[in-house]
Amino acid sequence: MDPGSLSLPAAMVLMVVLLGAAPLSSADQQSCTCPEIVQLPYTQPPEQKCYRVGNTYRYKCVEGRVRTAGTSDFIRCEQKDNGVQWTTPSLVCKPDPKLQTTTTPPTRTVENKNNCACPKIPERPLTQPPGETCIQINGTYRYTCLENYVRKAGTSNLTRCKLSGGALIWTDTNLECIPSPKRNATQSPENTISTTSSSPQTTCSTSSLATGTGETERVATTTHDPMTTVSNQTNQNSTHSMETSTHEAQKAIAQAAGISGFILIICVVILILFVLYRRRSQNNTPQATAEEQVPMNSQGGGRGPGA
């Protein structure tokens, strides 16, 4: 058989294979449903390739660190109610005990800064700023209320960095900072003193005291006029007495008016009952008969039956 006659069918078969491979690769790319793998602190960058439901991946610690006993570097891509997600890893890479003596602090500082996977801690009202803190996955942070504020009972100041939906987030907290009761209790006497101690008769004087160091300290003394204080207290007492007597007089007048009104109502009711009784008595009087209406001393001078 001529070799030239076989070249045409072979070329056609090769073209069909190449044309079918292109849609196949596109379909494979669309079937990569798993999200990208999140890099954990002190781990090597994950290999970003096509992962499907059921595929697994193992993290690898960076050089100079090893896996902590009791933690797992294994994750799996699973189908869940809220979509396709990777399982939460528990891997913690700790410094290699064999290399701790050779690790320098500057290198460790740079490494911690580059491996702070958790985002910035969100601020909350009436709390101190969290600051730039490097926290790893599953790490926690506790908010602190501002000065003169305390945490409300029943609320929590704890938040945690966790992996959710393929991303690291801080859990929500219901912390509420309220004014400190001790602050309110200590401010009330100060307000009272500042109100009652104000007086136009207050005088201030400044004196100088020599210290052992040769410097002079100024000491301010404040004096209050006793007569002015007594006068103010007397005026307040008299004003309070007048207000009390006025209130008692108004109360007595109101009681007298109430009693008079009650007596007046009783009199009106008695009068109405008396008028009704008189009318009823007049209506019940029997009418006189014809014989009763004849005068006893008539002009005819009639005689009795025995005459």
mmCIF file of C-alpha atoms in Angstrom:
data_model
loop_
_atom_site.group_PDB
_atom_site.id
_atom_site.type_symbol
_atom_site.label_atom_id
_atom_site.label_comp_id
_atom_site.label_asym_id
_atom_site.label_seq_id
_atom_site.Cartn_x
_atom_site.Cartn_y
_atom_site.Cartn_z
ATOM 1 C CA MET A 1 0.000 0.000 0.000
ATOM 2 C CA ASP A 2 1.214 3.497 -0.810
ATOM 3 C CA PRO A 3 2.312 5.411 2.349
ATOM 4 C CA GLY A 4 1.042 8.626 0.773
ATOM 5 C CA SER A 5 -2.505 7.284 0.738
ATOM 6 C CA LEU A 6 -2.464 6.827 4.548
ATOM 7 C CA SER A 7 -1.403 10.401 5.341
ATOM 8 C CA LEU A 8 -4.828 11.950 4.551
ATOM 9 C CA PRO A 9 -6.923 9.716 6.870
ATOM 10 C CA ALA A 10 -4.348 10.093 9.646
ATOM 11 C CA ALA A 11 -4.481 13.874 9.359
ATOM 12 C CA MET A 12 -8.286 13.853 9.523
ATOM 13 C CA VAL A 13 -8.225 11.685 12.668
ATOM 14 C CA LEU A 14 -5.715 14.044 14.299
ATOM 15 C CA MET A 15 -7.914 17.080 13.557
ATOM 16 C CA VAL A 16 -10.964 15.392 15.090
ATOM 17 C CA VAL A 17 -9.002 14.538 18.229
ATOM 18 C CA LEU A 18 -7.739 18.116 18.613
ATOM 19 C CA LEU A 19 -11.189 19.646 18.057
ATOM 20 C CA GLY A 20 -12.726 17.337 20.676
ATOM 21 C CA ALA A 21 -10.023 18.054 23.248
ATOM 22 C CA ALA A 22 -10.787 21.782 23.331
ATOM 23 C CA PRO A 23 -14.455 21.442 24.511
ATOM 24 C CA LEU A 24 -13.356 18.714 26.898
ATOM 25 C CA SER A 25 -10.808 20.986 28.597
ATOM 26 C CA SER A 26 -13.412 23.763 28.824
ATOM 27 C CA ALA A 27 -15.888 21.381 30.468
ATOM 28 C CA ASP A 28 -13.221 20.254 32.942
ATOM 29 C CA GLN A 29 -12.542 23.872 33.870
ATOM 30 C CA GLN A 30 -16.232 24.545 34.493
ATOM 31 C CA SER A 31 -16.493 21.486 36.746
ATOM 32 C CA CYS A 32 -13.930 22.924 39.214
ATOM 33 C CA THR A 33 -16.621 23.837 41.730
ATOM 34 C CA CYS A 34 -14.468 24.012 44.873
ATOM 35 C CA PRO A 35 -13.309 27.483 45.979
ATOM 36 C CA GLU A 36 -9.706 28.489 46.344
ATOM 37 C CA ILE A 37 -7.854 27.075 49.325
ATOM 38 C CA VAL A 38 -7.105 29.643 52.036
ATOM 39 C CA GLN A 39 -3.495 29.799 53.148
ATOM 40 C CA LEU A 40 -3.016 29.164 56.856
ATOM 41 C CA PRO A 41 -0.386 30.877 59.005
ATOM 42 C CA TYR A 42 3.118 29.441 58.643
ATOM 43 C CA THR A 43 2.094 27.169 55.737
ATOM 44 C CA GLN A 44 3.276 26.957 52.180
ATOM 45 C CA PRO A 45 1.057 28.583 49.537
ATOM 46 C CA PRO A 46 -1.609 26.064 48.436
ATOM 47 C CA GLU A 47 -1.456 24.733 44.921
ATOM 48 C CA GLN A 48 -4.328 26.416 43.108
ATOM 49 C CA LYS A 49 -5.576 23.832 40.644
ATOM 50 C CA CYS A 50 -8.893 22.272 39.682
ATOM 51 C CA TYR A 51 -10.648 20.783 42.721
ATOM 52 C CA ARG A 52 -14.009 19.024 42.687
ATOM 53 C CA VAL A 53 -16.363 17.855 45.419
ATOM 54 C CA GLY A 54 -14.688 15.005 47.270
ATOM 55 C CA ASN A 55 -11.098 16.113 46.569
ATOM 56 C CA THR A 56 -8.702 16.516 49.495
ATOM 57 C CA TYR A 57 -5.670 18.647 50.267
ATOM 58 C CA ARG A 58 -2.929 18.585 52.912
ATOM 59 C CA TYR A 59 -1.201 21.724 54.143
ATOM 60 C CA LYS A 60 2.555 21.837 54.571
ATOM 61 C CA CYS A 61 4.301 23.917 57.221
ATOM 62 C CA VAL A 62 7.010 26.308 56.102
ATOM 63 C CA GLU A 63 10.640 25.535 56.722
ATOM 64 C CA GLY A 64 11.550 25.819 60.375
ATOM 65 C CA ARG A 65 8.090 24.844 61.618
ATOM 66 C CA VAL A 66 6.357 21.534 62.218
ATOM 67 C CA ARG A 67 2.790 20.375 62.781
ATOM 68 C CA THR A 68 1.594 20.572 66.380
ATOM 69 C CA ALA A 69 0.513 17.236 67.837
ATOM 70 C CA GLY A 70 -3.253 16.854 67.894
ATOM 71 C CA THR A 71 -3.871 19.091 64.875
ATOM 72 C CA SER A 72 -4.642 17.965 61.348
ATOM 73 C CA ASP A 73 -3.360 19.289 58.024
ATOM 74 C CA PHE A 74 -6.122 17.505 56.089
ATOM 75 C CA ILE A 75 -9.139 19.228 54.474
ATOM 76 C CA ARG A 76 -11.856 18.013 52.100
ATOM 77 C CA CYS A 77 -14.101 19.780 49.612
ATOM 78 C CA GLU A 78 -17.733 19.015 50.507
ATOM 79 C CA GLN A 79 -21.194 19.992 49.297
ATOM 80 C CA LYS A 80 -23.118 21.750 52.096
ATOM 81 C CA ASP A 81 -26.417 23.567 52.421
ATOM 82 C CA ASN A 82 -24.856 26.947 51.669
ATOM 83 C CA GLY A 83 -22.709 25.711 48.797
ATOM 84 C CA VAL A 84 -19.438 23.920 48.156
ATOM 85 C CA GLN A 85 -16.882 24.560 50.916
ATOM 86 C CA TRP A 86 -13.648 23.228 52.311
ATOM 87 C CA THR A 87 -13.753 21.686 55.779
ATOM 88 C CA THR A 88 -12.256 23.762 58.589
ATOM 89 C CA PRO A 89 -8.606 22.823 59.218
ATOM 90 C CA SER A 90 -7.124 22.545 62.702
ATOM 91 C CA LEU A 91 -3.476 22.701 61.665
ATOM 92 C CA VAL A 92 -1.140 24.746 63.853
ATOM 93 C CA CYS A 93 2.481 25.037 62.756
ATOM 94 C CA LYS A 94 4.831 25.538 65.684
ATOM 95 C CA PRO A 95 8.548 26.345 65.623
ATOM 96 C CA ASP A 96 10.733 23.307 65.132
ATOM 97 C CA PRO A 97 12.350 22.527 68.512
ATOM 98 C CA LYS A 98 15.518 21.474 66.708
ATOM 99 C CA LEU A 99 15.873 24.877 65.033
ATOM 100 C CA GLN A 100 14.756 27.208 67.834
ATOM 101 C CA THR A 101 18.309 28.015 68.852
ATOM 102 C CA THR A 102 19.183 29.137 65.326
ATOM 103 C CA THR A 103 16.077 31.276 64.716
ATOM 104 C CA THR A 104 16.780 34.990 65.148
ATOM 105 C CA PRO A 105 14.144 37.415 66.519
ATOM 106 C CA PRO A 106 14.119 39.674 63.418
ATOM 107 C CA THR A 107 13.286 36.714 61.189
ATOM 108 C CA ARG A 108 10.509 35.618 63.566
ATOM 109 C CA THR A 109 9.018 39.100 63.623
ATOM 110 C CA VAL A 110 8.852 39.332 59.852
ATOM 111 C CA GLU A 111 7.421 35.837 59.652
ATOM 112 C CA ASN A 112 4.626 36.650 62.146
ATOM 113 C CA LYS A 113 3.722 39.800 60.250
ATOM 114 C CA ASN A 114 3.463 37.964 56.957
ATOM 115 C CA ASN A 115 1.403 35.114 58.397
ATOM 116 C CA CYS A 116 -1.313 37.097 60.198
ATOM 117 C CA ALA A 117 -4.129 35.539 58.218
ATOM 118 C CA CYS A 118 -6.951 37.057 60.302
ATOM 119 C CA PRO A 119 -8.295 40.426 59.118
ATOM 120 C CA LYS A 120 -8.205 43.605 61.163
ATOM 121 C CA ILE A 121 -10.326 43.465 64.328
ATOM 122 C CA PRO A 122 -13.468 45.623 63.859
ATOM 123 C CA GLU A 123 -13.982 48.479 66.316
ATOM 124 C CA ARG A 124 -17.056 48.723 68.564
ATOM 125 C CA PRO A 125 -18.704 51.767 70.190
ATOM 126 C CA LEU A 126 -17.364 52.898 73.587
ATOM 127 C CA THR A 127 -14.423 50.456 73.428
ATOM 128 C CA GLN A 128 -10.690 50.971 73.223
ATOM 129 C CA PRO A 129 -9.158 50.607 69.722
ATOM 130 C CA PRO A 130 -7.951 47.027 69.126
ATOM 131 C CA GLY A 131 -4.666 48.204 67.656
ATOM 132 C CA GLU A 132 -2.418 46.329 65.264
ATOM 133 C CA THR A 133 -2.441 42.815 66.712
ATOM 134 C CA CYS A 134 -1.316 39.699 64.862
ATOM 135 C CA ILE A 135 -3.866 36.970 65.512
ATOM 136 C CA GLN A 136 -3.943 33.602 63.792
ATOM 137 C CA ILE A 137 -6.907 31.427 62.855
ATOM 138 C CA ASN A 138 -9.061 30.365 65.853
ATOM 139 C CA GLY A 139 -7.436 33.120 67.891
ATOM 140 C CA THR A 140 -9.564 35.260 70.226
ATOM 141 C CA TYR A 141 -9.714 38.883 71.310
ATOM 142 C CA ARG A 142 -11.542 40.583 74.194
ATOM 143 C CA TYR A 143 -12.790 44.156 73.860
ATOM 144 C CA THR A 144 -12.163 46.631 76.697
ATOM 145 C CA CYS A 145 -14.678 49.377 77.510
ATOM 146 C CA LEU A 146 -13.509 52.973 77.738
ATOM 147 C CA GLU A 147 -12.692 54.594 81.069
ATOM 148 C CA ASN A 148 -15.747 55.129 83.325
ATOM 149 C CA TYR A 149 -17.660 52.496 81.311
ATOM 150 C CA VAL A 150 -18.284 48.850 82.192
ATOM 151 C CA ARG A 151 -19.591 45.796 80.366
ATOM 152 C CA LYS A 152 -23.362 45.336 80.630
ATOM 153 C CA ALA A 153 -24.406 42.141 82.372
ATOM 154 C CA GLY A 154 -25.440 39.421 79.940
ATOM 155 C CA THR A 155 -23.224 40.647 77.087
ATOM 156 C CA SER A 156 -19.896 39.188 75.945
ATOM 157 C CA ASN A 157 -16.689 40.976 74.924
ATOM 158 C CA LEU A 158 -15.153 37.897 73.265
ATOM 159 C CA THR A 159 -14.707 37.558 69.501
ATOM 160 C CA ARG A 160 -12.989 34.772 67.561
ATOM 161 C CA CYS A 161 -11.277 34.568 64.182
ATOM 162 C CA LYS A 162 -12.643 31.587 62.281
ATOM 163 C CA LEU A 163 -12.897 30.235 58.743
ATOM 164 C CA SER A 164 -16.394 30.608 57.273
ATOM 165 C CA GLY A 165 -17.335 30.034 53.645
ATOM 166 C CA GLY A 166 -13.723 29.926 52.558
ATOM 167 C CA ALA A 167 -12.842 33.262 54.214
ATOM 168 C CA LEU A 168 -11.529 34.281 57.631
ATOM 169 C CA ILE A 169 -13.932 36.465 59.625
ATOM 170 C CA TRP A 170 -14.396 37.697 63.201
ATOM 171 C CA THR A 171 -17.446 36.362 65.037
ATOM 172 C CA ASP A 172 -20.054 38.892 66.074
ATOM 173 C CA THR A 173 -20.309 39.912 69.731
ATOM 174 C CA ASN A 174 -23.195 41.502 71.648
ATOM 175 C CA LEU A 175 -20.987 43.637 73.895
ATOM 176 C CA GLU A 176 -22.615 46.782 75.339
ATOM 177 C CA CYS A 177 -20.620 49.315 77.389
ATOM 178 C CA ILE A 178 -22.710 51.320 79.884
ATOM 179 C CA PRO A 179 -21.696 54.165 82.264
ATOM 180 C CA SER A 180 -20.128 52.871 85.449
ATOM 181 C CA PRO A 181 -22.484 53.051 88.483
ATOM 182 C CA LYS A 182 -19.505 54.024 90.657
ATOM 183 C CA ARG A 183 -18.896 57.053 88.475
ATOM 184 C CA ASN A 184 -22.500 58.263 88.903
ATOM 185 C CA ALA A 185 -22.324 57.734 92.671
ATOM 186 C CA THR A 186 -19.114 59.732 93.029
ATOM 187 C CA GLN A 187 -20.275 62.589 90.830
ATOM 188 C CA SER A 188 -23.484 63.330 92.781
ATOM 189 C CA PRO A 189 -21.774 64.664 95.981
ATOM 190 C CA GLU A 190 -19.447 66.796 93.873
ATOM 191 C CA ASN A 191 -22.369 68.418 92.109
ATOM 192 C CA THR A 192 -24.109 69.074 95.442
ATOM 193 C CA ILE A 193 -21.022 70.605 96.990
ATOM 194 C CA SER A 194 -20.326 72.837 94.020
ATOM 195 C CA THR A 195 -23.911 74.129 94.143
ATOM 196 C CA THR A 196 -24.110 74.868 97.866
ATOM 197 C CA SER A 197 -20.604 76.209 98.298
ATOM 198 C CA SER A 198 -20.921 79.032 95.771
ATOM 199 C CA SER A 199 -21.145 82.381 97.552
ATOM 200 C CA PRO A 200 -20.245 85.958 96.599
ATOM 201 C CA GLN A 201 -18.513 86.311 99.968
ATOM 202 C CA THR A 202 -15.875 83.679 99.124
ATOM 203 C CA THR A 203 -12.359 85.108 99.210
ATOM 204 C CA CYS A 204 -9.118 83.613 98.003
ATOM 205 C CA SER A 205 -5.635 84.311 99.216
ATOM 206 C CA THR A 206 -2.271 83.104 98.010
ATOM 207 C CA SER A 207 0.710 82.504 100.220
ATOM 208 C CA SER A 208 4.220 81.367 99.446
ATOM 209 C CA LEU A 209 6.020 78.530 101.193
ATOM 210 C CA ALA A 210 9.706 77.904 100.978
ATOM 211 C CA THR A 211 10.736 74.334 100.263
ATOM 212 C CA GLY A 212 13.914 72.600 101.151
ATOM 213 C CA THR A 213 15.129 72.806 97.566
ATOM 214 C CA GLY A 214 15.089 76.578 97.536
ATOM 215 C CA GLU A 215 12.003 76.786 95.337
ATOM 216 C CA THR A 216 8.853 78.624 96.329
ATOM 217 C CA GLU A 217 5.475 76.976 96.171
ATOM 218 C CA ARG A 218 2.249 78.948 96.020
ATOM 219 C CA VAL A 219 -0.575 77.705 98.244
ATOM 220 C CA ALA A 220 -4.066 79.022 97.624
ATOM 221 C CA THR A 221 -6.454 79.147 100.570
ATOM 222 C CA THR A 222 -10.165 79.773 100.320
ATOM 223 C CA THR A 223 -12.258 81.220 103.133
ATOM 224 C CA HIS A 224 -16.012 81.516 103.421
ATOM 225 C CA ASP A 225 -17.976 84.132 105.390
ATOM 226 C CA PRO A 226 -19.889 82.262 108.195
ATOM 227 C CA MET A 227 -22.551 84.965 108.400
ATOM 228 C CA THR A 228 -23.304 84.651 104.694
ATOM 229 C CA THR A 229 -23.661 80.880 105.018
ATOM 230 C CA VAL A 230 -26.032 81.209 108.003
ATOM 231 C CA SER A 231 -28.044 83.858 106.177
ATOM 232 C CA ASN A 232 -28.414 81.681 103.107
ATOM 233 C CA GLN A 233 -29.553 78.747 105.224
ATOM 234 C CA THR A 234 -32.079 80.971 107.081
ATOM 235 C CA ASN A 235 -33.518 82.244 103.794
ATOM 236 C CA GLN A 236 -33.838 78.720 102.488
ATOM 237 C CA ASN A 237 -35.608 77.590 105.676
ATOM 238 C CA SER A 238 -38.040 80.517 105.609
ATOM 239 C CA THR A 239 -38.822 79.926 101.937
ATOM 240 C CA HIS A 240 -39.474 76.254 102.639
ATOM 241 C CA SER A 241 -41.761 77.173 105.592
ATOM 242 C CA MET A 242 -43.785 79.609 103.467
ATOM 243 C CA GLU A 243 -44.216 77.015 100.753
ATOM 244 C CA THR A 244 -45.347 74.447 103.334
ATOM 245 C CA SER A 245 -47.895 76.795 104.938
ATOM 246 C CA THR A 246 -49.257 77.842 101.549
ATOM 247 C CA HIS A 247 -49.680 74.219 100.550
ATOM 248 C CA GLU A 248 -51.484 73.409 103.835
ATOM 249 C CA ALA A 249 -53.826 76.418 103.436
ATOM 250 C CA GLN A 250 -54.730 75.378 99.898
ATOM 251 C CA LYS A 251 -55.370 71.850 101.143
ATOM 252 C CA ALA A 252 -57.664 73.134 103.947
ATOM 253 C CA ILE A 253 -59.614 75.338 101.509
ATOM 254 C CA ALA A 254 -60.102 72.420 99.155
ATOM 255 C CA GLN A 255 -61.380 70.222 102.014
ATOM 256 C CA ALA A 256 -63.820 72.935 103.198
ATOM 257 C CA ALA A 257 -65.114 73.436 99.679
ATOM 258 C CA GLY A 258 -65.655 69.706 99.323
ATOM 259 C CA ILE A 259 -67.588 69.481 102.602
ATOM 260 C CA SER A 260 -69.760 72.538 101.733
ATOM 261 C CA GLY A 261 -70.580 71.088 98.348
ATOM 262 C CA PHE A 262 -71.552 67.779 99.909
ATOM 263 C CA ILE A 263 -73.884 69.511 102.428
ATOM 264 C CA LEU A 264 -75.439 71.587 99.654
ATOM 265 C CA ILE A 265 -76.176 68.489 97.621
ATOM 266 C CA ILE A 266 -77.855 66.818 100.615
ATOM 267 C CA CYS A 267 -80.088 69.905 101.207
ATOM 268 C CA VAL A 268 -81.147 69.999 97.565
ATOM 269 C CA VAL A 269 -82.036 66.315 97.647
ATOM 270 C CA ILE A 270 -84.116 66.784 100.853
ATOM 271 C CA LEU A 271 -85.955 69.745 99.327
ATOM 272 C CA ILE A 272 -86.812 67.778 96.182
ATOM 273 C CA LEU A 273 -88.105 64.846 98.266
ATOM 274 C CA PHE A 274 -90.276 67.199 100.355
ATOM 275 C CA VAL A 275 -91.850 68.829 97.268
ATOM 276 C CA LEU A 276 -92.614 65.421 95.781
ATOM 277 C CA TYR A 277 -94.152 64.279 99.053
ATOM 278 C CA ARG A 278 -96.485 67.341 99.210
ATOM 279 C CA ARG A 279 -97.663 66.810 95.655
ATOM 280 C CA ARG A 280 -98.374 63.166 96.308
ATOM 281 C CA SER A 281 -100.363 63.992 99.482
ATOM 282 C CA GLN A 282 -102.531 66.453 97.600
ATOM 283 C CA ASN A 283 -103.253 63.964 94.863
ATOM 284 C CA ASN A 284 -104.265 61.235 97.345
ATOM 285 C CA THR A 285 -106.948 63.413 99.188
ATOM 286 C CA PRO A 286 -110.482 61.887 98.410
ATOM 287 C CA GLN A 287 -113.041 64.148 96.667
ATOM 288 C CA ALA A 288 -116.118 65.248 98.683
ATOM 289 C CA THR A 289 -119.490 63.634 97.816
ATOM 290 C CA ALA A 290 -122.672 65.582 96.977
ATOM 291 C CA GLU A 291 -124.060 65.151 100.479
ATOM 292 C CA GLU A 292 -120.810 66.311 102.026
ATOM 293 C CA GLN A 293 -120.920 69.428 99.879
ATOM 294 C CA VAL A 294 -124.369 70.522 101.271
ATOM 295 C CA PRO A 295 -123.980 73.164 104.001
ATOM 296 C CA MET A 296 -125.033 72.073 107.484
ATOM 297 C CA ASN A 297 -127.104 75.292 108.134
ATOM 298 C CA SER A 298 -129.276 75.619 105.036
ATOM 299 C CA GLN A 299 -131.940 78.430 104.552
ATOM 300 C CA GLY A 300 -134.874 75.988 104.414
ATOM 301 C CA GLY A 301 -134.354 75.098 108.095
ATOM 302 C CA GLY A 302 -135.215 71.485 107.587
ATOM 303 C CA ARG A 303 -136.234 69.425 110.570
ATOM 304 C CA GLY A 304 -135.025 66.140 111.622
ATOM 305 C CA PRO A 305 -136.984 62.947 111.115
ATOM 306 C CA GLY A 306 -138.554 63.022 114.598
ATOM 307 C CA ALA A 307 -140.160 66.480 114.223
#
